[in-house]
Structure formats: C-alpha cells, structure tokens
GROMACS .gro file of C-alpha atoms in nm:
model
  389
    1MET     CA    1   4.165   1.577   6.796
    2PHE     CA    2   3.957   1.284   6.652
    3LEU     CA    3   3.934   1.398   6.262
    4ILE     CA    4   4.161   1.595   6.037
    5ILE     CA    5   4.055   1.761   5.696
    6VAL     CA    6   4.347   1.880   5.498
    7ALA     CA    7   4.281   2.159   5.215
    8THR     CA    8   4.626   2.270   5.125
    9ASN     CA    9   4.780   2.264   4.773
   10ASP     CA   10   5.113   2.141   4.939
   11SER     CA   11   5.123   1.774   4.826
   12ILE     CA   12   5.424   1.709   5.037
   13LEU     CA   13   5.260   1.871   5.339
   14ASN     CA   14   4.953   1.694   5.285
   15SER     CA   15   5.149   1.340   5.258
   16LEU     CA   16   5.330   1.411   5.586
   17ILE     CA   17   4.985   1.499   5.752
   18TYR     CA   18   4.850   1.177   5.634
   19GLN     CA   19   5.109   0.939   5.725
   20GLU     CA   20   5.088   1.115   6.083
   21ALA     CA   21   4.722   1.060   6.115
   22LYS     CA   22   4.759   0.726   5.998
   23ARG     CA   23   5.002   0.634   6.251
   24LYS     CA   24   4.786   0.773   6.530
   25ARG     CA   25   4.487   0.631   6.398
   26ILE     CA   26   4.296   0.974   6.331
   27LEU     CA   27   4.033   1.000   6.067
   28ILE     CA   28   4.162   1.201   5.781
   29ASN     CA   29   4.035   1.323   5.447
   30VAL     CA   30   4.270   1.507   5.208
   31ILE     CA   31   4.057   1.682   4.982
   32ASP     CA   32   4.055   1.576   4.613
   33ASP     CA   33   4.299   1.282   4.708
   34ARG     CA   34   4.112   0.982   4.755
   35SER     CA   35   4.417   0.759   4.815
   36LYS     CA   36   4.488   0.974   5.148
   37CYS     CA   37   4.150   0.951   5.269
   38SER     CA   38   4.023   0.732   5.557
   39PHE     CA   39   3.658   0.855   5.508
   40ILE     CA   40   3.462   1.045   5.255
   41PHE     CA   41   3.221   1.312   5.253
   42PRO     CA   42   2.899   1.235   5.090
   43SER     CA   43   2.673   1.485   4.894
   44ILE     CA   44   2.425   1.612   5.111
   45VAL     CA   45   2.056   1.707   5.029
   46ASP     CA   46   1.933   1.879   5.336
   47ARG     CA   47   1.557   1.924   5.379
   48PHE     CA   48   1.609   1.926   5.779
   49PRO     CA   49   1.558   1.694   5.949
   50ILE     CA   50   1.530   1.485   5.634
   51THR     CA   51   1.868   1.450   5.528
   52VAL     CA   52   1.980   1.241   5.196
   53ALA     CA   53   2.358   1.166   5.140
   54VAL     CA   54   2.520   1.043   4.810
   55SER     CA   55   2.847   0.905   4.798
   56SER     CA   56   3.058   0.717   4.517
   57GLY     CA   57   3.320   0.631   4.771
   58GLY     CA   58   3.540   0.910   4.615
   59THR     CA   59   3.521   0.712   4.264
   60ALA     CA   60   3.320   0.976   4.052
   61PRO     CA   61   3.244   1.301   4.221
   62VAL     CA   62   3.099   1.468   3.930
   63LEU     CA   63   2.841   1.147   3.895
   64THR     CA   64   2.753   1.229   4.267
   65ARG     CA   65   2.698   1.583   4.223
   66MET     CA   66   2.453   1.495   3.909
   67ILE     CA   67   2.285   1.265   4.108
   68LYS     CA   68   2.252   1.499   4.419
   69GLU     CA   69   2.098   1.767   4.162
   70ARG     CA   70   1.851   1.509   4.064
   71ILE     CA   71   1.727   1.450   4.409
   72GLU     CA   72   1.753   1.819   4.500
   73SER     CA   73   1.493   1.872   4.192
   74ILE     CA   74   1.218   1.640   4.308
   75LEU     CA   75   1.249   1.715   4.701
   76PRO     CA   76   1.071   2.057   4.784
   77MET     CA   77   1.237   2.270   5.018
   78ASN     CA   78   1.020   2.281   5.301
   79LEU     CA   79   0.947   1.910   5.302
   80GLY     CA   80   1.098   1.873   5.616
   81ASN     CA   81   0.843   2.051   5.798
   82SER     CA   82   0.632   1.727   5.745
   83ALA     CA   83   0.869   1.516   5.941
   84LEU     CA   84   0.882   1.805   6.209
   85LEU     CA   85   0.499   1.791   6.260
   86ALA     CA   86   0.510   1.406   6.259
   87GLU     CA   87   0.762   1.432   6.524
   88ARG     CA   88   0.529   1.633   6.768
   89TRP     CA   89   0.250   1.381   6.701
   90ARG     CA   90   0.427   1.064   6.714
   91SER     CA   91   0.337   1.025   7.097
   92HIS     CA   92  -0.042   1.064   7.006
   93VAL     CA   93  -0.031   0.822   6.739
   94LYS     CA   94   0.155   0.564   6.923
   95LEU     CA   95  -0.144   0.595   7.197
   96LYS     CA   96  -0.411   0.548   6.941
   97PHE     CA   97  -0.242   0.271   6.761
   98LYS     CA   98  -0.076  -0.002   6.951
   99LYS     CA   99   0.055  -0.220   6.684
  100ASN     CA  100   0.377  -0.124   6.458
  101THR     CA  101   0.196  -0.222   6.139
  102HIS     CA  102  -0.108   0.008   6.253
  103ARG     CA  103   0.107   0.292   6.310
  104ARG     CA  104   0.292   0.248   5.973
  105TYR     CA  105  -0.028   0.203   5.781
  106PHE     CA  106  -0.138   0.546   5.935
  107TRP     CA  107   0.154   0.738   5.841
  108GLU     CA  108   0.156   0.593   5.482
  109LYS     CA  109  -0.170   0.728   5.450
  110VAL     CA  110  -0.073   1.049   5.584
  111PHE     CA  111   0.228   1.106   5.379
  112ASN     CA  112   0.034   1.019   5.068
  113GLY     CA  113  -0.256   1.241   5.124
  114ILE     CA  114  -0.355   1.611   5.155
  115PHE     CA  115  -0.118   1.649   5.475
  116VAL     CA  116   0.193   1.693   5.293
  117SER     CA  117   0.032   1.915   5.026
  118HIS     CA  118  -0.087   2.164   5.324
  119VAL     CA  119   0.273   2.147   5.442
  120LEU     CA  120   0.408   2.237   5.118
  121ASN     CA  121   0.186   2.512   5.048
  122GLY     CA  122   0.294   2.655   5.399
  123ASN     CA  123  -0.062   2.604   5.571
  124LEU     CA  124   0.025   2.436   5.870
  125LYS     CA  125  -0.278   2.494   6.054
  126LYS     CA  126  -0.465   2.303   5.761
  127ALA     CA  127  -0.199   2.034   5.801
  128ILE     CA  128  -0.241   1.999   6.175
  129LYS     CA  129  -0.614   1.998   6.133
  130THR     CA  130  -0.589   1.699   5.882
  131LEU     CA  131  -0.348   1.487   6.115
  132ASN     CA  132  -0.611   1.568   6.396
  133THR     CA  133  -0.891   1.430   6.178
  134GLU     CA  134  -0.699   1.128   6.063
  135ILE     CA  135  -0.595   1.024   6.439
  136LYS     CA  136  -0.973   1.040   6.545
  137GLN     CA  137  -1.136   0.873   6.262
  138LYS     CA  138  -1.190   0.481   6.325
  139LYS     CA  139  -0.947   0.276   6.132
  140SER     CA  140  -1.037  -0.056   5.978
  141PHE     CA  141  -0.694  -0.233   5.920
  142LYS     CA  142  -0.795  -0.515   5.702
  143GLY     CA  143  -0.564  -0.730   5.538
  144GLU     CA  144  -0.527  -0.724   5.144
  145ILE     CA  145  -0.340  -0.930   4.885
  146PHE     CA  146  -0.180  -0.776   4.588
  147LEU     CA  147  -0.105  -0.980   4.302
  148VAL     CA  148   0.232  -0.842   4.149
  149GLY     CA  149   0.395  -0.918   3.823
  150ALA     CA  150   0.762  -0.873   3.869
  151GLY     CA  151   0.865  -0.901   3.500
  152PRO     CA  152   1.096  -1.140   3.314
  153GLY     CA  153   1.394  -1.080   3.517
  154ASP     CA  154   1.581  -0.737   3.486
  155SER     CA  155   1.480  -0.530   3.745
  156GLY     CA  156   1.445  -0.212   3.549
  157LEU     CA  157   1.143  -0.399   3.384
  158LEU     CA  158   0.947  -0.400   3.703
  159THR     CA  159   0.670  -0.140   3.705
  160LEU     CA  160   0.684   0.181   3.914
  161ARG     CA  161   0.355   0.055   4.067
  162GLY     CA  162   0.488  -0.279   4.139
  163LEU     CA  163   0.781  -0.132   4.310
  164GLN     CA  164   0.564   0.105   4.535
  165VAL     CA  165   0.338  -0.216   4.648
  166ILE     CA  166   0.655  -0.431   4.731
  167GLN     CA  167   0.797  -0.149   4.937
  168GLN     CA  168   0.473  -0.126   5.147
  169ALA     CA  169   0.417  -0.511   5.179
  170ASP     CA  170   0.434  -0.685   5.516
  171VAL     CA  171   0.479  -1.050   5.364
  172ILE     CA  172   0.619  -1.134   5.018
  173LEU     CA  173   0.521  -1.491   4.869
  174TYR     CA  174   0.774  -1.533   4.569
  175ASP     CA  175   0.828  -1.760   4.293
  176SER     CA  176   1.168  -1.893   4.170
  177LEU     CA  177   1.136  -1.692   3.870
  178VAL     CA  178   1.187  -1.349   4.054
  179SER     CA  179   1.506  -1.229   4.047
  180SER     CA  180   1.722  -1.142   4.327
  181ASP     CA  181   1.774  -0.796   4.206
  182ILE     CA  182   1.392  -0.751   4.244
  183LEU     CA  183   1.374  -0.917   4.598
  184SER     CA  184   1.652  -0.660   4.688
  185LEU     CA  185   1.399  -0.373   4.643
  186VAL     CA  186   1.179  -0.525   4.897
  187ARG     CA  187   1.108  -0.336   5.225
  188LYS     CA  188   1.410  -0.462   5.474
  189ASP     CA  189   1.171  -0.564   5.756
  190ALA     CA  190   0.899  -0.751   5.544
  191LYS     CA  191   0.898  -1.111   5.581
  192LYS     CA  192   0.968  -1.296   5.243
  193ILE     CA  193   0.883  -1.661   5.170
  194TYR     CA  194   0.966  -1.873   4.897
  195VAL     CA  195   0.689  -2.071   4.750
  196GLY     CA  196   0.866  -2.129   4.383
  197LYS     CA  197   0.789  -2.449   4.180
  198LYS     CA  198   1.055  -2.627   3.991
  199ALA     CA  199   1.002  -2.914   3.754
  200ASN     CA  200   1.062  -3.284   3.916
  201LYS     CA  201   1.142  -3.115   4.275
  202LEU     CA  202   0.938  -3.099   4.596
  203CYS     CA  203   0.770  -2.772   4.629
  204VAL     CA  204   0.503  -2.580   4.815
  205SER     CA  205   0.148  -2.714   4.684
  206GLN     CA  206  -0.074  -2.424   4.554
  207LYS     CA  207  -0.319  -2.560   4.810
  208ASN     CA  208  -0.066  -2.439   5.080
  209ILE     CA  209   0.014  -2.116   4.888
  210ASN     CA  210  -0.352  -2.029   4.880
  211SER     CA  211  -0.370  -2.085   5.257
  212MET     CA  212  -0.101  -1.878   5.361
  213LEU     CA  213  -0.216  -1.582   5.152
  214ILE     CA  214  -0.570  -1.601   5.331
  215ASN     CA  215  -0.431  -1.657   5.669
  216MET     CA  216  -0.183  -1.380   5.653
  217ALA     CA  217  -0.443  -1.143   5.492
  218ARG     CA  218  -0.672  -1.218   5.778
  219ASN     CA  219  -0.426  -1.132   6.026
  220GLY     CA  220  -0.434  -0.784   5.886
  221ASN     CA  221  -0.123  -0.790   5.649
  222LYS     CA  222  -0.057  -0.635   5.319
  223VAL     CA  223   0.048  -0.968   5.161
  224VAL     CA  224   0.197  -0.957   4.812
  225ARG     CA  225   0.222  -1.266   4.573
  226LEU     CA  226   0.510  -1.189   4.359
  227LYS     CA  227   0.542  -1.364   4.038
  228GLY     CA  228   0.783  -1.369   3.744
  229GLY     CA  229   0.647  -1.209   3.444
  230ASP     CA  230   0.258  -1.131   3.453
  231SER     CA  231   0.067  -1.313   3.716
  232PHE     CA  232  -0.232  -1.344   3.450
  233ILE     CA  233  -0.025  -1.519   3.168
  234PHE     CA  234   0.036  -1.882   3.300
  235GLY     CA  235   0.087  -1.755   3.637
  236ARG     CA  236  -0.211  -1.899   3.820
  237GLY     CA  237  -0.298  -1.541   3.940
  238GLY     CA  238  -0.672  -1.585   3.857
  239GLU     CA  239  -0.698  -1.904   4.034
  240GLU     CA  240  -0.520  -1.749   4.365
  241LEU     CA  241  -0.761  -1.442   4.328
  242GLU     CA  242  -1.060  -1.665   4.301
  243ILE     CA  243  -0.957  -1.812   4.650
  244ALA     CA  244  -0.949  -1.439   4.786
  245LYS     CA  245  -1.282  -1.356   4.667
  246LYS     CA  246  -1.423  -1.669   4.825
  247PHE     CA  247  -1.300  -1.554   5.166
  248GLY     CA  248  -1.399  -1.199   5.118
  249ILE     CA  249  -1.009  -1.103   5.116
  250ASN     CA  250  -0.946  -0.728   4.926
  251PHE     CA  251  -0.708  -0.773   4.641
  252GLN     CA  252  -0.543  -0.556   4.386
  253VAL     CA  253  -0.358  -0.651   4.062
  254VAL     CA  254  -0.056  -0.508   3.935
  255PRO     CA  255   0.029  -0.631   3.591
  256GLY     CA  256   0.387  -0.707   3.480
  257ILE     CA  257   0.582  -0.749   3.166
  258THR     CA  258   0.525  -1.104   3.054
  259ALA     CA  259   0.827  -1.306   2.945
  260ALA     CA  260   0.691  -1.334   2.590
  261THR     CA  261   0.720  -0.953   2.500
  262GLY     CA  262   1.021  -0.886   2.773
  263VAL     CA  263   1.256  -1.148   2.638
  264SER     CA  264   1.170  -1.151   2.274
  265ALA     CA  265   1.245  -0.757   2.291
  266TYR     CA  266   1.592  -0.827   2.460
  267ALA     CA  267   1.670  -1.073   2.197
  268GLY     CA  268   1.574  -0.840   1.900
  269ILE     CA  269   1.261  -1.033   1.803
  270PRO     CA  270   0.951  -0.834   1.739
  271LEU     CA  271   0.653  -1.067   1.777
  272THR     CA  272   0.462  -0.909   1.502
  273HIS     CA  273   0.561  -0.742   1.180
  274ARG     CA  274   0.376  -0.656   0.898
  275ASN     CA  275   0.594  -0.823   0.662
  276TYR     CA  276   0.651  -1.166   0.866
  277SER     CA  277   0.374  -1.200   1.131
  278SER     CA  278   0.015  -1.099   1.166
  279GLY     CA  279  -0.062  -1.252   1.522
  280ILE     CA  280   0.092  -1.417   1.814
  281ILE     CA  281  -0.001  -1.734   1.987
  282PHE     CA  282   0.089  -1.789   2.340
  283ILE     CA  283   0.094  -2.162   2.487
  284THR     CA  284   0.271  -2.329   2.764
  285GLY     CA  285   0.502  -2.628   2.752
  286SER     CA  286   0.319  -2.768   3.068
  287ASN     CA  287   0.425  -3.139   3.166
  288LYS     CA  288   0.055  -3.185   3.302
  289GLU     CA  289  -0.139  -3.422   3.067
  290LYS     CA  290  -0.449  -3.222   3.101
  291GLU     CA  291  -0.299  -2.910   2.977
  292LYS     CA  292  -0.071  -3.077   2.714
  293ASN     CA  293  -0.422  -3.262   2.593
  294SER     CA  294  -0.584  -2.939   2.586
  295GLN     CA  295  -0.358  -2.791   2.300
  296ASP     CA  296  -0.522  -2.800   1.937
  297TRP     CA  297  -0.184  -2.877   1.773
  298SER     CA  298  -0.380  -2.906   1.417
  299PHE     CA  299  -0.498  -2.542   1.458
  300ILE     CA  300  -0.141  -2.411   1.573
  301SER     CA  301   0.061  -2.594   1.309
  302LYS     CA  302  -0.180  -2.415   1.026
  303CYS     CA  303  -0.081  -2.072   1.164
  304LYS     CA  304   0.220  -2.035   0.984
  305ASN     CA  305   0.196  -1.664   0.958
  306TYR     CA  306   0.164  -1.619   1.317
  307THR     CA  307   0.441  -1.579   1.600
  308LEU     CA  308   0.424  -1.897   1.823
  309VAL     CA  309   0.559  -1.829   2.187
  310ILE     CA  310   0.571  -2.151   2.413
  311TYR     CA  311   0.636  -2.105   2.785
  312MET     CA  312   0.853  -2.330   2.973
  313ALA     CA  313   0.934  -2.550   2.660
  314ARG     CA  314   1.277  -2.710   2.757
  315LEU     CA  315   1.146  -3.030   2.932
  316GLN     CA  316   0.861  -3.075   2.682
  317SER     CA  317   1.077  -3.002   2.366
  318THR     CA  318   1.050  -3.382   2.236
  319TYR     CA  319   0.666  -3.359   2.281
  320ILE     CA  320   0.608  -3.038   2.130
  321PHE     CA  321   0.842  -3.107   1.844
  322ASP     CA  322   0.652  -3.436   1.759
  323LYS     CA  323   0.304  -3.278   1.800
  324LEU     CA  324   0.410  -2.993   1.551
  325LYS     CA  325   0.576  -3.220   1.321
  326PHE     CA  326   0.281  -3.449   1.293
  327ASN     CA  327   0.060  -3.168   1.202
  328ASN     CA  328   0.297  -3.041   0.928
  329TYR     CA  329   0.459  -2.731   1.093
  330PRO     CA  330   0.729  -2.612   0.854
  331LEU     CA  331   1.086  -2.777   0.973
  332ASP     CA  332   1.275  -2.491   0.816
  333MET     CA  333   1.067  -2.235   1.047
  334PRO     CA  334   1.315  -1.973   1.226
  335MET     CA  335   1.340  -2.065   1.568
  336ALA     CA  336   1.477  -1.898   1.918
  337LEU     CA  337   1.539  -2.067   2.248
  338ILE     CA  338   1.617  -1.815   2.516
  339GLU     CA  339   1.706  -1.880   2.891
  340LYS     CA  340   1.728  -1.623   3.166
  341GLY     CA  341   1.608  -1.373   2.937
  342THR     CA  342   1.654  -0.989   3.017
  343THR     CA  343   1.955  -1.054   3.255
  344SER     CA  344   2.316  -1.061   3.220
  345GLU     CA  345   2.305  -1.417   3.186
  346GLN     CA  346   2.067  -1.445   2.890
  347ASN     CA  347   2.155  -1.720   2.634
  348THR     CA  348   1.975  -1.722   2.310
  349ILE     CA  349   1.992  -1.990   2.039
  350ILE     CA  350   1.875  -1.894   1.681
  351ASP     CA  351   1.830  -2.212   1.436
  352THR     CA  352   1.533  -2.375   1.262
  353PHE     CA  353   1.255  -2.580   1.433
  354LYS     CA  354   1.403  -2.918   1.288
  355ASN     CA  355   1.666  -2.857   1.536
  356LEU     CA  356   1.462  -2.814   1.855
  357LYS     CA  357   1.519  -3.139   2.029
  358LYS     CA  358   1.879  -3.122   1.963
  359LEU     CA  359   1.929  -2.772   2.088
  360SER     CA  360   1.685  -2.779   2.371
  361CYS     CA  361   1.918  -3.003   2.546
  362LEU     CA  362   2.175  -2.742   2.578
  363MET     CA  363   1.961  -2.542   2.792
  364LYS     CA  364   1.987  -2.567   3.166
  365ARG     CA  365   1.686  -2.328   3.288
  366PRO     CA  366   1.336  -2.246   3.225
  367THR     CA  367   1.343  -2.177   2.840
  368LEU     CA  368   1.120  -1.963   2.609
  369LEU     CA  369   1.065  -2.111   2.277
  370ILE     CA  370   0.975  -1.854   1.975
  371LEU     CA  371   0.878  -1.985   1.649
  372GLY     CA  372   0.797  -1.780   1.343
  373LYS     CA  373   0.958  -1.585   1.056
  374VAL     CA  374   1.005  -1.274   1.294
  375VAL     CA  375   1.297  -1.466   1.464
  376SER     CA  376   1.508  -1.430   1.134
  377LEU     CA  377   1.490  -1.037   1.250
  378SER     CA  378   1.710  -1.124   1.547
  379LYS     CA  379   2.051  -1.098   1.397
  380GLU     CA  380   1.970  -0.750   1.276
  381LEU     CA  381   1.783  -0.638   1.552
  382SER     CA  382   1.967  -0.775   1.843
  383TRP     CA  383   2.090  -0.522   2.065
  384PHE     CA  384   2.110  -0.651   2.442
  385LYS     CA  385   2.452  -0.800   2.562
  386LYS     CA  386   2.434  -1.167   2.597
  387ASN     CA  387   2.569  -1.499   2.570
  388SER     CA  388   2.478  -1.617   2.225
  389ASN     CA  389   2.523  -1.921   2.030
   0.00000   0.00000   0.00000
C-alpha cells in the first residue's frame, strides 16, 4: 500500500498506525488530526472535467468549506461540458491556428462568447455550430495596447477590468510604483518588463518605452502598459497613446484609482468637505524646470479653501515650500506627508506647512503631499493600520 486514511475514534490506535506509516514512509491522513497527516485532502468543487481544489493545509477547514461554497455558487453545474466540447475540437483548432498565442485568442473569444451560454442552456447542437463558425471565420490577430492604472499600491484597489486585462496580456511593461502583489496577478507565462523611472537613477527612456510598445503590438501581442495610480494623471499615458495612434495601433484605457484619492482615503483625509474644502488642486513636484516653471504658484497660494495635492513632492519639498511661502501660503495650514500609501508599509506624518522641509527629509520613498484644512480630520477619521508619526 502507498496511502492510508485513518478514521477511527481510538486515539491510541490512530497514533500507532501513524507512527508505523511514518516509519515505513507511507502517506497517511488521520482524519481531524492535522499533526498526524503527511498529506491533506482539499475541498473539491467538481465540474468534471473542471476541478477546483481549495485547501488551507488543515489550518482552517471551516473557512475552506465557506470558500468552496462560494465557488460552488458561481460555477454552473454543467460548466464542464464546455471543456469536454473544447477537447473534441482542440485538434481542429490546432490545425487552423499554428501559433500558441492565436489559439489562446481563439479560445478566449469562444469562452467569453455565446458558446458557453449554449452549453449552459443544454443546447449542445448550437454550441457546436458556434464553434464551427468561429473556426471558419477569417481571423485578424492584430496587436493591441492596453493602458492600465494599477492603483496606489494595495492590490485590492486594482479594478476588476484591470485584473481581467493583465491576465490576458502577452507582455507587461510596468513601472516602479506597481506593487509586487499586483504583479503576482499577471498570467504566469506573460513576459514582464520593468521600465520604471526613479529620480537621479539610470532608467529606460520614454522614447525606448514608446518603441517597445509599438514593436511588441506590431508583432501581434496584447501589450499592457501598467502604471501606478491612474495613467492619465501625471502618468504620461496620453503621450504613449498619441504614439500608438500615430502608428495605427489599437488601444484601450483601463482607469485606475489615483494616488491622491486612494492614499488620502487610507490616511483618513477626505479631499473635499463642506466645512473645510470646496475643491481640489492636483499638481506634480516634478524636478523638470519646464514643468516647475509652468505652475502658477500665486494662484495656487490664493486657494486656501481648496485641498492642494502634490505628487512626487519629497525631492522638491524645498522648492515647493519656498514658492508657496513667497506667495503668502499660510504656514499653519495642516499638512500630511504620506509614503507607501495604501500598503502595509504606509507611513504618514501629520503636521503643519511650516515644517515641510524638515519633515520631508524623514521620507525615503516617493511621497504624496496634502495641504488643506481637511488634513485636520485625519486624527478623527484615520482607520487604516499603518506606521504613523
């Protein structure tokens, strides 16, 4: 024998059998006694030939059962018939489409289309007819660029559409602000290329990033440009899509939760409030002279009843302070400095504007600066477990 299951109510007998099995190196499972198991049975959701196994390694069987019940509720009982039909047609599809990527595109379209609905309704003749029609149609496997905002850090803030897209991608070009948790959600066989930019460090130029996007899409790939936050807010997303449009590449945009809204929410700072702020101003603390000089600091300083959010503020904190102070921005205005926002490493400093230069030196990573009366609500509304000063 190679496997033993023990299900007696005699603990001494169970222990004896376990010790003997262990001595002879035989797999054993003593039911309801995790310490005497060399393997664990997962909870099974059976939609033959599709099988989903859920296991906690024996640590939380009740939780495992609850997860299984949720999965059971969303997978129709006859879903497996889709896989059985697909198996019969695999050889036909392989003959028609020589490339793996083309076969994957074909099946993605089939399983996202009317085919599955026919199967679930028990109309197998219509399902087969649909498959036959799809195979005979001429396919144009053009590459496409997806501009996806990954959110401010917490993988739970990635949108459902964003998740769907990154799991269909052939190539992912990602930035430094995209968290490892989000990258772990990417399809395992997708090619991941880091193209992040960090201040004062060598990095991939925007020109080279544009070239990679175009060339990979021209080769028939689904290319995802994955950026932290939202791609259209200080993310150069518009610039990259202008290039795609110029070269005739199809593209789609999946918005993301921008750092200003996500990070401020996790810090307990409502960006608007009837009693504190009537609007929001977003600017960037870019170190480029052209972008710095484009800011109207006089106008910004006059908007004392607005919330001012400055992205990437750490390295330019002295410049920002001097410009605002010169234009009579209130030194006692409540201020928040936040790094690694929405993650387990979130670090938040609440103080006043007059201490910006001194406190920004305590930050080691890209930092979001929030100025405004709403910051004073953080102490009352802060809810997220974080490192707080």
